[in-house]
Short mmCIF file of C-alpha atoms in Angstrom, two decimals:
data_model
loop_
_atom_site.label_atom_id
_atom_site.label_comp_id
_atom_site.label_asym_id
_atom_site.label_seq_id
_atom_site.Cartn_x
_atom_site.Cartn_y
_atom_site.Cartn_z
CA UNK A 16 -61.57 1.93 -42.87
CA UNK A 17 -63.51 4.69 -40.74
CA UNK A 18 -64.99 7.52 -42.09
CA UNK A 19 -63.22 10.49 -41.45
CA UNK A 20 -62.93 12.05 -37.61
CA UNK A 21 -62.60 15.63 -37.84
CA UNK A 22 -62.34 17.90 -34.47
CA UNK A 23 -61.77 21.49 -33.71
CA UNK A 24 -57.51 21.96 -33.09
CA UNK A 25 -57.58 25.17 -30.45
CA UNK A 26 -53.60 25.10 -31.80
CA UNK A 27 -54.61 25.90 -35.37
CA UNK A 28 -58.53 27.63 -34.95
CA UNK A 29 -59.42 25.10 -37.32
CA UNK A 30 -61.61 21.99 -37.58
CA UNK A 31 -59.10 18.89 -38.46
CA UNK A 32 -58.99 15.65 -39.83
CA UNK A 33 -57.72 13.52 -36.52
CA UNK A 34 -56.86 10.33 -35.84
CA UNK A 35 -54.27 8.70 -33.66
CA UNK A 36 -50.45 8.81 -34.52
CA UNK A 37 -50.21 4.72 -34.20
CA UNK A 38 -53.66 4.55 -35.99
CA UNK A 39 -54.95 2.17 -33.06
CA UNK A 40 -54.93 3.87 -29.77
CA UNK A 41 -55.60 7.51 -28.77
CA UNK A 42 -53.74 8.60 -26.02
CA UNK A 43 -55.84 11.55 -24.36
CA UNK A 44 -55.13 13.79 -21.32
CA UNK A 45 -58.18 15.23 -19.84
CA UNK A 46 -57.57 17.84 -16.62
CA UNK A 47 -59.70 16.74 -13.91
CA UNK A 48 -60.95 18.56 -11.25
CA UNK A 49 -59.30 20.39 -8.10
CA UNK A 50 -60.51 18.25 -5.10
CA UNK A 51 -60.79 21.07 -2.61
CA UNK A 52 -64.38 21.50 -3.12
CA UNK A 53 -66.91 19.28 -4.95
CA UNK A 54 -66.95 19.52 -9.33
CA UNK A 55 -70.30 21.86 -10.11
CA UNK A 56 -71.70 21.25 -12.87
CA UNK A 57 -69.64 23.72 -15.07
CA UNK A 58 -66.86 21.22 -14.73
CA UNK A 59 -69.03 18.76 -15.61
CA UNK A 60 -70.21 19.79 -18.40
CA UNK A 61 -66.15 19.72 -20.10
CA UNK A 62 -66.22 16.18 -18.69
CA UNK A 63 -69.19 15.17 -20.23
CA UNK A 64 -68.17 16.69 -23.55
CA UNK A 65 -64.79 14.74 -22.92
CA UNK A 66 -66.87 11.53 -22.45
CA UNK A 67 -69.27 11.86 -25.45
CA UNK A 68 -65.45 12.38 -27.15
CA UNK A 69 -64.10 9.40 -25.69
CA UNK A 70 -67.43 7.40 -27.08
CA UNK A 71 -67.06 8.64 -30.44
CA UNK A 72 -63.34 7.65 -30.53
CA UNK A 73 -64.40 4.40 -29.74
CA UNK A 74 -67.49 4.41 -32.26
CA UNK A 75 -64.69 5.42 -35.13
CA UNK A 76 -63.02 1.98 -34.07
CA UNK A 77 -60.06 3.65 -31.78
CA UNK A 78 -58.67 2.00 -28.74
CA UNK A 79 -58.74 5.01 -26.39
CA UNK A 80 -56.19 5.35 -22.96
CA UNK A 81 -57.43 7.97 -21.21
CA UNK A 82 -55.39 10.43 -18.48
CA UNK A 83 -57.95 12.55 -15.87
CA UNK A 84 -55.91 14.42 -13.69
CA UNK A 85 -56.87 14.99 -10.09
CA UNK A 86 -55.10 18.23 -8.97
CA UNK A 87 -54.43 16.95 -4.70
CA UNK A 88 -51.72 19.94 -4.19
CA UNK A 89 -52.29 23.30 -5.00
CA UNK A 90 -52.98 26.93 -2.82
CA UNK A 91 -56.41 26.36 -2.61
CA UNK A 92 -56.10 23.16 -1.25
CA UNK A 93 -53.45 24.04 0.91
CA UNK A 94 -55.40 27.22 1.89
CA UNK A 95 -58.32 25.21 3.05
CA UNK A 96 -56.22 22.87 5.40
CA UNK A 97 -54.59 25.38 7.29
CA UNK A 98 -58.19 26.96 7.41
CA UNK A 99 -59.94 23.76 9.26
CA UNK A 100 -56.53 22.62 10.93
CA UNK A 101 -55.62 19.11 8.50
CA UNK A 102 -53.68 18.00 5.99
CA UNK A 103 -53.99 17.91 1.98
CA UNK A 104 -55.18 14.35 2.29
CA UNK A 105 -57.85 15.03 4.73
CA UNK A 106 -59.64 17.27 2.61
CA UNK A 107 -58.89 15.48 -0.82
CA UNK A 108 -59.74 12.06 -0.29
CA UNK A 109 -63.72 12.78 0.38
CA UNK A 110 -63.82 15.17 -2.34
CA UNK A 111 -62.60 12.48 -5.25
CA UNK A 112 -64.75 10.27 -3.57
CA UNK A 113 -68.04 12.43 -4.34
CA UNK A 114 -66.13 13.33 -7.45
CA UNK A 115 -66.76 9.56 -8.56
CA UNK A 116 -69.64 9.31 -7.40
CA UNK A 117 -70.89 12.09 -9.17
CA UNK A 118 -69.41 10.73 -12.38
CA UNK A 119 -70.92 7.53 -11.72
CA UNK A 120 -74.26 9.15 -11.58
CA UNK A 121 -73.61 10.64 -15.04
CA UNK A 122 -72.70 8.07 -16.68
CA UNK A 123 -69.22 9.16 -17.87
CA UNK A 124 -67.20 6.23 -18.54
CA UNK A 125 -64.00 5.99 -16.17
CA UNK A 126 -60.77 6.73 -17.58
CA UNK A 127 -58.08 4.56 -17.60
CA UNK A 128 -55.99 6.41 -15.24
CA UNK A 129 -56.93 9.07 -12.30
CA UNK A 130 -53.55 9.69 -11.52
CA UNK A 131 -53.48 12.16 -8.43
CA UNK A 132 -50.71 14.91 -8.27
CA UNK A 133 -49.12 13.62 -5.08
CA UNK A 134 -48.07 10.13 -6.39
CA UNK A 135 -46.23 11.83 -8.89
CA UNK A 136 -44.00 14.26 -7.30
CA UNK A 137 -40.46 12.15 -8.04
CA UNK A 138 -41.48 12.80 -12.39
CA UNK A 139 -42.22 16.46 -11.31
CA UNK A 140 -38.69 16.32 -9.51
CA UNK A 141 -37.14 15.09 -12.48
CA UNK A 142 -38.77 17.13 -15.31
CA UNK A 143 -37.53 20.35 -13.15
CA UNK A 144 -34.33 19.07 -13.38
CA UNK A 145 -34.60 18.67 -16.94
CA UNK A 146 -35.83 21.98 -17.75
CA UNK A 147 -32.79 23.34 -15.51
CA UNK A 148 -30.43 21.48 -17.55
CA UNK A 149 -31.84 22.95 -20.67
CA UNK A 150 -31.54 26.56 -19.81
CA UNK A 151 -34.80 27.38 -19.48
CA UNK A 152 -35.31 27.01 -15.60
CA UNK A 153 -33.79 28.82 -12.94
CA UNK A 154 -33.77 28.91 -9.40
CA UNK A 155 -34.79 32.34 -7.83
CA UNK A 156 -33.54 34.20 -4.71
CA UNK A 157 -36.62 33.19 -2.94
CA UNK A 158 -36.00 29.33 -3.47
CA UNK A 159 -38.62 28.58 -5.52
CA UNK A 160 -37.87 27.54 -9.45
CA UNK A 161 -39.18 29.44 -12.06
CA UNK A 162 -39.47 28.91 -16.15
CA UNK A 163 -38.27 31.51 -18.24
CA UNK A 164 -40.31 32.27 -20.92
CA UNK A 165 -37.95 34.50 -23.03
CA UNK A 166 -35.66 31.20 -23.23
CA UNK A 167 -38.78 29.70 -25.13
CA UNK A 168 -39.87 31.15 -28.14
CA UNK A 169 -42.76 29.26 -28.77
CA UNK A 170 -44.80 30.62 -25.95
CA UNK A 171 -47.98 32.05 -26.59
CA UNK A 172 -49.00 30.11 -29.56
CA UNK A 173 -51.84 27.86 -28.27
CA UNK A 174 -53.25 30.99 -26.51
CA UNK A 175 -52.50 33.76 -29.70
CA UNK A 176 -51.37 35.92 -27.21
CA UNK A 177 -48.38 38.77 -27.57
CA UNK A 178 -45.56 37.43 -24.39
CA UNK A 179 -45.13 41.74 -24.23
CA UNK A 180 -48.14 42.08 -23.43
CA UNK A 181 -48.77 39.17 -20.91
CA UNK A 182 -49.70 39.59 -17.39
CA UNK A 183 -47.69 37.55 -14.14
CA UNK A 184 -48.06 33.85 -14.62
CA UNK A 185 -50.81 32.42 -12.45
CA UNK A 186 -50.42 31.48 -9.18
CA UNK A 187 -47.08 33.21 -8.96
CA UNK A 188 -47.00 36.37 -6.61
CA UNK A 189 -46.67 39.43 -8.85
CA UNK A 190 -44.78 41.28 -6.76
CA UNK A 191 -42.05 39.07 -6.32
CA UNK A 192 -38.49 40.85 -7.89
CA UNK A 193 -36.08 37.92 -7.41
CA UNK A 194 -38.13 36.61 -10.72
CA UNK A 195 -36.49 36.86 -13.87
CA UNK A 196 -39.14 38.05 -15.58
CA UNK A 197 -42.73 38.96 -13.82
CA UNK A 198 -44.23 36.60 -16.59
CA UNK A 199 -42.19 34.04 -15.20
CA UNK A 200 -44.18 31.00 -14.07
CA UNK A 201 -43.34 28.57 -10.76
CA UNK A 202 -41.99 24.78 -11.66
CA UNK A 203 -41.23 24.46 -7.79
CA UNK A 204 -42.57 26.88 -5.23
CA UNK A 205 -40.08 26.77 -1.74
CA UNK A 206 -42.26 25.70 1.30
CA UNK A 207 -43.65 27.94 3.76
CA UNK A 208 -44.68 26.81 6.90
CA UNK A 209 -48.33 26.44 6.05
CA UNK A 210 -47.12 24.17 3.35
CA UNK A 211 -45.52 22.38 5.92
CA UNK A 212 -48.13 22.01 8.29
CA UNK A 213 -50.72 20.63 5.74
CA UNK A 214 -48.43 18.52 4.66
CA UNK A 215 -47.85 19.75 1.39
CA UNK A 216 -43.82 19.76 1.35
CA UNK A 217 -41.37 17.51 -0.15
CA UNK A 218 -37.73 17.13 -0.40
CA UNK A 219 -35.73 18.44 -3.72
CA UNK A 220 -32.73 19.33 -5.46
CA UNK A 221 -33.64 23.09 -4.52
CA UNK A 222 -34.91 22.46 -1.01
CA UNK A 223 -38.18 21.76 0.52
CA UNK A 224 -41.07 22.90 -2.02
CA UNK A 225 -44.08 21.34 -3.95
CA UNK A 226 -44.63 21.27 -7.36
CA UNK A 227 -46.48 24.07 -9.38
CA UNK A 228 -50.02 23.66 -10.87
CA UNK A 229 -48.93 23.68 -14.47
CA UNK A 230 -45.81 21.38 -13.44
CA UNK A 231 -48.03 18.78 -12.31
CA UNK A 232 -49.97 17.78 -15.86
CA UNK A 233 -46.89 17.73 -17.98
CA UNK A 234 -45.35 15.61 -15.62
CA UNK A 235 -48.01 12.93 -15.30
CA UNK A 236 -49.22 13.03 -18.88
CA UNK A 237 -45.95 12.25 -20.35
CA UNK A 238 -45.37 9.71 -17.61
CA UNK A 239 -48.37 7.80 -18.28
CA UNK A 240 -48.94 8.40 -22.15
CA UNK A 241 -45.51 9.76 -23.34
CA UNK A 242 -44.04 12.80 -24.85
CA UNK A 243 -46.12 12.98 -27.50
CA UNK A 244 -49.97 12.32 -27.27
CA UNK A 245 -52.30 12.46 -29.41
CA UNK A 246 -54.91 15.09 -27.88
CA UNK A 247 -55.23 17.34 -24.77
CA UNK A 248 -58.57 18.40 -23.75
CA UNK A 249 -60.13 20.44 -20.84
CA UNK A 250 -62.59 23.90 -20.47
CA UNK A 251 -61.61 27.20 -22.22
CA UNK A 252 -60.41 28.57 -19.09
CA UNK A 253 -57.39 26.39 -19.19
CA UNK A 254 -56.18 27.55 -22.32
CA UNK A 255 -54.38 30.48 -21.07
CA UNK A 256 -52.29 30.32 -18.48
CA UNK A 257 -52.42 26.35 -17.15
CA UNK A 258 -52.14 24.80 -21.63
CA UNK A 259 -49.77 27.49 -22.77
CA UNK A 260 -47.51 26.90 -19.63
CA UNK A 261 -47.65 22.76 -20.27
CA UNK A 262 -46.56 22.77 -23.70
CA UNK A 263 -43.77 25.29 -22.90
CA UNK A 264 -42.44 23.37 -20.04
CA UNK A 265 -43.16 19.91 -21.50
CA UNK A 266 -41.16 21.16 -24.94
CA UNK A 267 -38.90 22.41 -23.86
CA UNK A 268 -38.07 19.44 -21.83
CA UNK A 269 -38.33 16.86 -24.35
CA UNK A 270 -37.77 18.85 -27.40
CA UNK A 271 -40.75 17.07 -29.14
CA UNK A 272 -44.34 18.38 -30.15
CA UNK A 273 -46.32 17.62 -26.29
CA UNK A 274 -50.05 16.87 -28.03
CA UNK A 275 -51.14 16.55 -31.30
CA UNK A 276 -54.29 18.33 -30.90
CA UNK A 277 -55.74 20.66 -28.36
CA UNK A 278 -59.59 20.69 -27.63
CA UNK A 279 -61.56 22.74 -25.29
CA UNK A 280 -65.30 23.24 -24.18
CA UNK A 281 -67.08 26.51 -23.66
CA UNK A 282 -68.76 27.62 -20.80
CA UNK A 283 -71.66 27.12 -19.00
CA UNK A 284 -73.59 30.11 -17.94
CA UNK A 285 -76.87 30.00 -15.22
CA UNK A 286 -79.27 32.45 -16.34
CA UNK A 287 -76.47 34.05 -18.71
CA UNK A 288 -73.69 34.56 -16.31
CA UNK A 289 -71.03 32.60 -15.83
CA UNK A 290 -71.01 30.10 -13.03
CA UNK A 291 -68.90 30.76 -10.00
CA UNK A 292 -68.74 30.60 -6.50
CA UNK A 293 -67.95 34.45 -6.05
CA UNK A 294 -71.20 34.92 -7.24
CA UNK A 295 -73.12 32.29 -5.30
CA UNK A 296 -74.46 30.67 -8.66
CA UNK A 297 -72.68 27.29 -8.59
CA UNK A 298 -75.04 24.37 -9.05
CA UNK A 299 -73.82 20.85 -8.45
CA UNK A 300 -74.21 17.22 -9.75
CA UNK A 301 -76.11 16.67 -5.95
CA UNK A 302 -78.65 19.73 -6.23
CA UNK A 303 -79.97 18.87 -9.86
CA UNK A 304 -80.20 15.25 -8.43
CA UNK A 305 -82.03 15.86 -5.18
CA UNK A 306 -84.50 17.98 -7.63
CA UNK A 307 -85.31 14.66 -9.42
CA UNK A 308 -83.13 15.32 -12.83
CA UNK A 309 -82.18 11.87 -14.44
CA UNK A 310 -78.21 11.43 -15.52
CA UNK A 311 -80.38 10.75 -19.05
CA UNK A 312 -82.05 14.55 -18.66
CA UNK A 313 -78.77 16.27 -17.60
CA UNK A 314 -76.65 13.93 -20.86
CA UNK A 315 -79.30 15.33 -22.82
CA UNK A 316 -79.04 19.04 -21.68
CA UNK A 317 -75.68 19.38 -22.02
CA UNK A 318 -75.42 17.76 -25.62
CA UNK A 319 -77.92 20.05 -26.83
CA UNK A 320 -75.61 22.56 -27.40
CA UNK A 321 -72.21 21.75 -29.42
CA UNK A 322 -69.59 21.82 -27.21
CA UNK A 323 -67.69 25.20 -28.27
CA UNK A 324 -70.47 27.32 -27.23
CA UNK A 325 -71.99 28.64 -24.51
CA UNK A 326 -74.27 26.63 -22.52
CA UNK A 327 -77.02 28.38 -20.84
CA UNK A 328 -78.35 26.59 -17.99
CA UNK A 329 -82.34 27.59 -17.42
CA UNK A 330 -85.28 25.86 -15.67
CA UNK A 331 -86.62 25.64 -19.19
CA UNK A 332 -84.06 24.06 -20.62
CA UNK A 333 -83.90 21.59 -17.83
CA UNK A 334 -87.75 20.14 -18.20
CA UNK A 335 -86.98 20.39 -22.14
CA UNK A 336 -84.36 17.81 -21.64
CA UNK A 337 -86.81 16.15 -19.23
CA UNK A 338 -88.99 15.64 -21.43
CA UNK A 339 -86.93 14.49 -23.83
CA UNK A 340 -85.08 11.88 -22.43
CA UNK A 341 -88.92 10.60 -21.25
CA UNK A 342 -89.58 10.11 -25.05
CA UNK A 343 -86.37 8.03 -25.50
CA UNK A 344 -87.20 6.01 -22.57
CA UNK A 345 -90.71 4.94 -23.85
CA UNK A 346 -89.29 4.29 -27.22
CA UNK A 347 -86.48 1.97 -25.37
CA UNK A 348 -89.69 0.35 -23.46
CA UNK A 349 -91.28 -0.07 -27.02
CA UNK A 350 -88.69 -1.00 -29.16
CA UNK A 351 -87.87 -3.88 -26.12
CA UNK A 352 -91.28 -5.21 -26.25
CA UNK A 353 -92.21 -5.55 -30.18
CA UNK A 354 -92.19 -8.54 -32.00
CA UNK A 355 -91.77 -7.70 -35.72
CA UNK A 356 -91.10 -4.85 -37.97
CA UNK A 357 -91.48 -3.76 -41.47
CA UNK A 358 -88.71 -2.88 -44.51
CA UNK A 359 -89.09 0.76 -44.00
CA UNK A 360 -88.12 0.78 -40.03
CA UNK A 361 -84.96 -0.97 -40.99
CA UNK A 362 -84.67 1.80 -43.58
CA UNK A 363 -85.06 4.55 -40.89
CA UNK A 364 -82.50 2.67 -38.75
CA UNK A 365 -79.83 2.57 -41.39
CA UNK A 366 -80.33 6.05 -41.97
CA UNK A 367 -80.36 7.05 -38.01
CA UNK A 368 -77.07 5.23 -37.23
CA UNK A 369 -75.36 7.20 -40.52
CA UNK A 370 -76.98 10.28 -39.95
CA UNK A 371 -75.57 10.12 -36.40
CA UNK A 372 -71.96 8.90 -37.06
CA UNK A 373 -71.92 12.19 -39.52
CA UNK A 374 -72.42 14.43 -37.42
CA UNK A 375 -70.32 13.35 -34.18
CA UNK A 376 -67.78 12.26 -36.79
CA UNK A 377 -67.77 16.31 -37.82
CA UNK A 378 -66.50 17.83 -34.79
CA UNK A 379 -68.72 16.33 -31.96
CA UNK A 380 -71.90 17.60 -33.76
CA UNK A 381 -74.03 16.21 -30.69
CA UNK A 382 -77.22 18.43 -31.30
CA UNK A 383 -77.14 17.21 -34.78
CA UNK A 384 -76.82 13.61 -33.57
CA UNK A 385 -79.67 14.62 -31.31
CA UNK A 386 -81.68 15.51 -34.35
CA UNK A 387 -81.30 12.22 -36.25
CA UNK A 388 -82.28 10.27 -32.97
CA UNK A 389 -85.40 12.13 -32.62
CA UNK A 390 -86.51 11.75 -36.46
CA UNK A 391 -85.56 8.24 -36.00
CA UNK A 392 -87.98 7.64 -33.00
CA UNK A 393 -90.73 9.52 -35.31
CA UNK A 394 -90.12 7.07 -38.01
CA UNK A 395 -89.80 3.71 -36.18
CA UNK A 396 -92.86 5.06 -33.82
CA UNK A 397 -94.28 5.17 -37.12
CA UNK A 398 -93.71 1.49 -38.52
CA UNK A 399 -94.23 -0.09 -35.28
CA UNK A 400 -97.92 1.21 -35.16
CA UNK A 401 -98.30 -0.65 -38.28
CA UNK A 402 -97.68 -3.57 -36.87
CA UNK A 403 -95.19 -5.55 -39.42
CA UNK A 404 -93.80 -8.72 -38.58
CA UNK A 405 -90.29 -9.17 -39.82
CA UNK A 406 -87.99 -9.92 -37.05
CA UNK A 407 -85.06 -8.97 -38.97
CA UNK A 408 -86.29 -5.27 -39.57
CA UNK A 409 -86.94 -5.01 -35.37
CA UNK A 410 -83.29 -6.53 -35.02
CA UNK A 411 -81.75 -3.94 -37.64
CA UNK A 412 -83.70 -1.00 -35.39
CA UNK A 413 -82.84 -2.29 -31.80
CA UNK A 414 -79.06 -2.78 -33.25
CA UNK A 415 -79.01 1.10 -34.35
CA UNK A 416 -80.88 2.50 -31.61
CA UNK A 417 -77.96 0.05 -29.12
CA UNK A 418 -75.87 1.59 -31.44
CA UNK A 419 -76.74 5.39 -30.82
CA UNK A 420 -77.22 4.59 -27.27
CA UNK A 421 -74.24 3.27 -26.30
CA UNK A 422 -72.46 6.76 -27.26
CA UNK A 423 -75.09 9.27 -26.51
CA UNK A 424 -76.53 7.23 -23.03
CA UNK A 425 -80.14 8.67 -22.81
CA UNK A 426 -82.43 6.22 -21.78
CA UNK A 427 -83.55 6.52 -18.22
CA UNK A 428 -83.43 4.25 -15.91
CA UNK A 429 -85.97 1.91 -15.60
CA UNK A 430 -86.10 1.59 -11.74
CA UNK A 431 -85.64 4.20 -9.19
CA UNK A 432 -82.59 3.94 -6.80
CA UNK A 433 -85.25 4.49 -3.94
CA UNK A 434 -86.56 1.06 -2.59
CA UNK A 435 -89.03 2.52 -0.32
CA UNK A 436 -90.37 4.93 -3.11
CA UNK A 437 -90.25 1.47 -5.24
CA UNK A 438 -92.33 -0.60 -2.37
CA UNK A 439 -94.82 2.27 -2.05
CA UNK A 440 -95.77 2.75 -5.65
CA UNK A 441 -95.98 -1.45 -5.91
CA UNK A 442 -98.45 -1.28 -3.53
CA UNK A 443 -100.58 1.50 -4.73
CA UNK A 444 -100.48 -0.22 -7.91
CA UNK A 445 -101.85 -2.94 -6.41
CA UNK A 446 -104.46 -0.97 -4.78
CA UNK A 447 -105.91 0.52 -7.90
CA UNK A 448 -105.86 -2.80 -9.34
CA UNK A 449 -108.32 -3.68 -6.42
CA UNK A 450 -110.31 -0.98 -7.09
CA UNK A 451 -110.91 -1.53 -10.86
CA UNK A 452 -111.21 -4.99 -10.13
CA UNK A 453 -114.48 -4.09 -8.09
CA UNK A 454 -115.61 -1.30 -10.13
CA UNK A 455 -114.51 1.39 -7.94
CA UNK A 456 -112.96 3.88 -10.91
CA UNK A 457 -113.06 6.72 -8.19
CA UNK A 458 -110.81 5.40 -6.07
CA UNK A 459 -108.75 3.98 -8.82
CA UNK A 460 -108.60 7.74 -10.39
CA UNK A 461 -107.49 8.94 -6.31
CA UNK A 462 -104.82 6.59 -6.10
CA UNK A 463 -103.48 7.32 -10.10
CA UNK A 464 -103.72 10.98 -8.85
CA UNK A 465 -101.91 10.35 -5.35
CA UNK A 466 -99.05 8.38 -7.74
CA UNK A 467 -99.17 11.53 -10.19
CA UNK A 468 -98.12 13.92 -7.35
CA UNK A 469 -95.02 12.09 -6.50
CA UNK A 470 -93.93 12.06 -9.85
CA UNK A 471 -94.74 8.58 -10.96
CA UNK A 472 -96.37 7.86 -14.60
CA UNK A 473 -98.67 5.07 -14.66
CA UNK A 474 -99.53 3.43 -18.51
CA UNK A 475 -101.69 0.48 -18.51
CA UNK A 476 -100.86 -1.65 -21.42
CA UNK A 477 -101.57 -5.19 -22.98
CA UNK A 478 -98.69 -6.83 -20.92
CA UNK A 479 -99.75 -5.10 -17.75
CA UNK A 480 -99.10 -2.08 -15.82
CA UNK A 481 -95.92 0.11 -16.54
CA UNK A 482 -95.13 2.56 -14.11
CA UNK A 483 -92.00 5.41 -14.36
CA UNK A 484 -90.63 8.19 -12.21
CA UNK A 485 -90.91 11.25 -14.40
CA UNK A 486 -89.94 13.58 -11.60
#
C-alpha cells in the first residue's frame, strides 16, 4: 500500500488525492514541443516538472505509459517552409532531433511514445467525422470544419472562463463570417496553396485540409492511451485555448470524461519577464550548456521552485544551483568510497528517504524534497567524519541517497564529455605530480592554478588525486 499521492487538479483548483483508475498504470499525456524552432528552456522547464512527475509516479509504485506529443503540422511550421522554400518534414525532422538531444542532456527519462502529428492524420480524420455525426461539427462555407461550442455546454470549465465573453478560438482567422460562431474553433482547416506546397495537405471527407492544433492531441491521446486517461499535463499557457478545446472536442466525441486530472506548470521568467522570442530573451538547453551548466545544476534550478510558480531565471540563481549540485557530487564521491558507518547515519537515511517521499508525495513538493536531501548530506557528512564501521549503516545510506537520486538526478557527472579537455587535465596532473615529487611546490601551485582557470577542481586525497569540472 503507498502512501497517499496527492497533486494539484487545474479542473477543480484543488490539491487531490490521485492515483490511477486501474490502480497499476498511469496513463499520462504530456504536450510536447512545436518542432519549428528548437524547445528553450521555458518549455523545458514543464518537461522537467513532467519528468520529476513521471519519477514520483514510479517511486509511489505506478507503472507509468507516457504520451509526448510532437506538434509536425501547424501555421508556424507551415509558415517557415514556404519562408526557406521546403517541406514540413524538412524543417521538423532536425528540430526533434536536437529536441532529443536536448532531453538527453537533461536527463528526462523518454516517454513511451513520441507520437508525431503527421502519422496520425487517418484518427484525426475519423474523430472529425465523429464530432460531425454528433452535431457538434460543421463544415463552413470556406471548407474548413469548425466545432461549435454552443452545441457543448461544458466548455469553459477547465479554463473558468464565461463562453460570452470569450475571444475567436486560436489559430482561427477572426474575421472569417462563414463561422458559426466567431468563438468557433478549426477541427479541419481547407488547404491553401502554401499548405500545399510544404506539403502540409491531405485528402478528407471535406476536401483537401490538415488537421487543427487542438484536433491533433485528442486524436493521438485517445488513440494511444484511450478515452479516458488518467492525467493531462503541459505549461499554463495551454490551459486556455489548446486544454479547454481538447476536452470539448474529445467529449463530445466519446461522451466520456477525456482525463482524470489536469496539471500544469508555471512560467519561467528571465530577469522577471516572461521568456519569448518577441522579446529576444529566449535562452536554450545549448546556450546554458556551452556556458558550462551541468544537466545536475539546471535539474537543480528548476526544482527549486515548486512547479506552480513562477520561476525566475537569474545568473544568481544559476551558480546557486551550481554550487549545489557540486555538494551532492562530493557527497556521491564520499558516500562511494567509505567503508563503514555508524547507527545514527542509518537513522538520518531513514529519515531522508521519508522526509522526501512526503513532500513529492504532497503535490510535487520538490524544494521541500530538496531540503531533506541537503539536511541529509549534513547529517551523514557528519557520521562519516566519525569514522564508524558498520557496513550495514553505509548500505542503509547509499540505498536512500540511490533512492533520492534516482527521482531527483543531481549528481554530476563524473567525467567530462570532452576527451581532449580530459587528456589535457591527465597530463597536468601528472605534471604537478612531478613537481611535488621533486620538491618544486611553485610549479606545482602554477599548474593547480593553470587547472583552476579552466574550471577544473583538483582534491588530493588518501586514494589519490580527484579532479572535477566545476565550470
Amino acid at each position: 500500500m503507498t502512501e497517499q499521492f496527492r497533486l494539484h487538479n487545474t479542473l477543480s483548483r484543488q490539491v487531490e488525492p490521485f492515483a490511477p483508475a486501474d490502480g497499476q498504470r498511469v496513463r499520462m499525456y504530456t504536450c510536447g514541443p512545436t518542432v519549428y524552432n528548437p524547445a528553450h528552456l521555458g518549455n523545458f522547464r514543464t518537461f522537467l516538472f513532467e519528468d520529476l512527475l513521471r519519477r514520483t509516479l514510479r517511486l509511489a509504485g505506478w507503472d507509468v505509459e507516457q504520451v509526448m506529443n510532437l506538434t509536425d503540422v501547424d501555421d508556424k511550421i507551415i509558415k517557415r517552409a514556404e519562408d526557406q522554400g521546403k517541406t514540413i518534414g524538412e524543417v521538423t525532422d532536425p528540430v526533434v532531433e536536437v529536441f532529443h538531444q536536448d532531453r538527453e542532456f537533461l536527463r528526462i527519462q523518454p516517454a513511451e511514445h513520441y507520437p508525431r502529428a503527421t502519422a496520425y492524420i487517418a484518427e484525426m480524420i475519423e474523430l472529425v467525422r465523429r464530432l460531425e455525426e454528433r452535431g457538434v461539427a460543421y463544415q463552413a462555407d470556406d471548407g474548413s470544419v469548425y466545432f461549435a461550442i454552443a452545441r457543448f455546454p461544458q466548455y469553459g470549465r477547465l479554463s473558468r472562463l464565461d463562453t460570452r465573453e470569450l475571444k475567436a478560438g486560436a489559430r482561427v482567422a477572426q474575421d472569417d463570417y462563414s463561422k458559426e460562431n466567431a468563438q468557433d474553433f478549426a477541427l479541419w482547416k481547407a488547404a491553401t496553396e502554401q499548405d500545399e506546397r510544404a506539403g502540409a495537405a491531405w485528402d478528407s471527407p471535406w476536401g483537401r485540409g490538415r488537421p487543427g492544433w487542438h484536433l491533433e492531441c485528442s486524436a493521438m491521446a485517445m488513440a494511444l492511451l484511450g478515452e479516458t486517461i488518467d492525467l493531462h499535463c503541459g505549461g499554463i499557457d495551454l490551459i486556455f485555448p489548446h486544454h479547454e478545446d481538447e476536452i470539448a472536442q474529445s467529449e463530445a466525441a466519446s461522451g466520456k470524461p477525456f482525463s482524470r486530472l489536469w496539471c500544469h506548470g508555471e512560467f519561467l521568467l528571465v530577469e522577471g519577464s516572461k521568456m519569448a522570442k518577441r522579446v529576444g530573451n529566449v535562452v536554450t538547453v545549448k546556450m546554458l550548456r556551452e556556458d558550462g551548466f551541468s544537466a545536475a545544476a539546471l535539474r537543480h534550478f528548476v526544482f527549486s521552485t515548486h512547479y506552480r510558480k513562477q520561476l525566475n531565471l537569474t545568473d544568481e540563481a544559476l551558480e546557486a544551483s551550481r554550487n549545489a549540485v557540486h555538494r551532492v557530487g562530493e557527497f556521491a564521491e564520499r558516500l562511494r568510497a567509505a567503508t563503514g558507518g555508524t547507527p545514527e547515519l542509518a537513522a538520518a537515511a531513514r529519515d531522508a528517504e521519508q522526509a522526501v517521499r512526503d513532500a513529492l508525495f504532497d503535490d510535487l513538493n520538490a524544494p521541500e524534497a530538496l531540503g531533506a536531501l541537503f539536511t541529509f548530506l549534513k547529517r551523514a557528512n557528519a557520521e562519516l567524519d566519525r569514522g564508524g564501521d558498520d557496513p550495514a549503516a553505509l548500505d542503509a545510506a547509499r540505498r536512500a541517497f540511490a533512492a533520492i537520486d534516482g527521482v531527483l538526478d543531481l549528481v554530476p557527472e563524473r567525467t567530462v564529455d570532452d576527451p581532449q579537455l580530459a587528456a589535457w587535465v591527465e597530463e597536468r596532473l601528472q605534471a604537478r605530480k612531478d613537481a611535488r615529487a621533486r620538491r618544486d611546490f611553485a610549479a606545482a601551485d602554477a599548474i593547480r592554478a593553470e587547472l583552476d582557470a579552466r574550471g577544473i577542481e583538483v582534491k588530493d586525497t588518501p586514494q589519490g588525486t580527484k579532479w572535477t569540472k566545476v565550470r
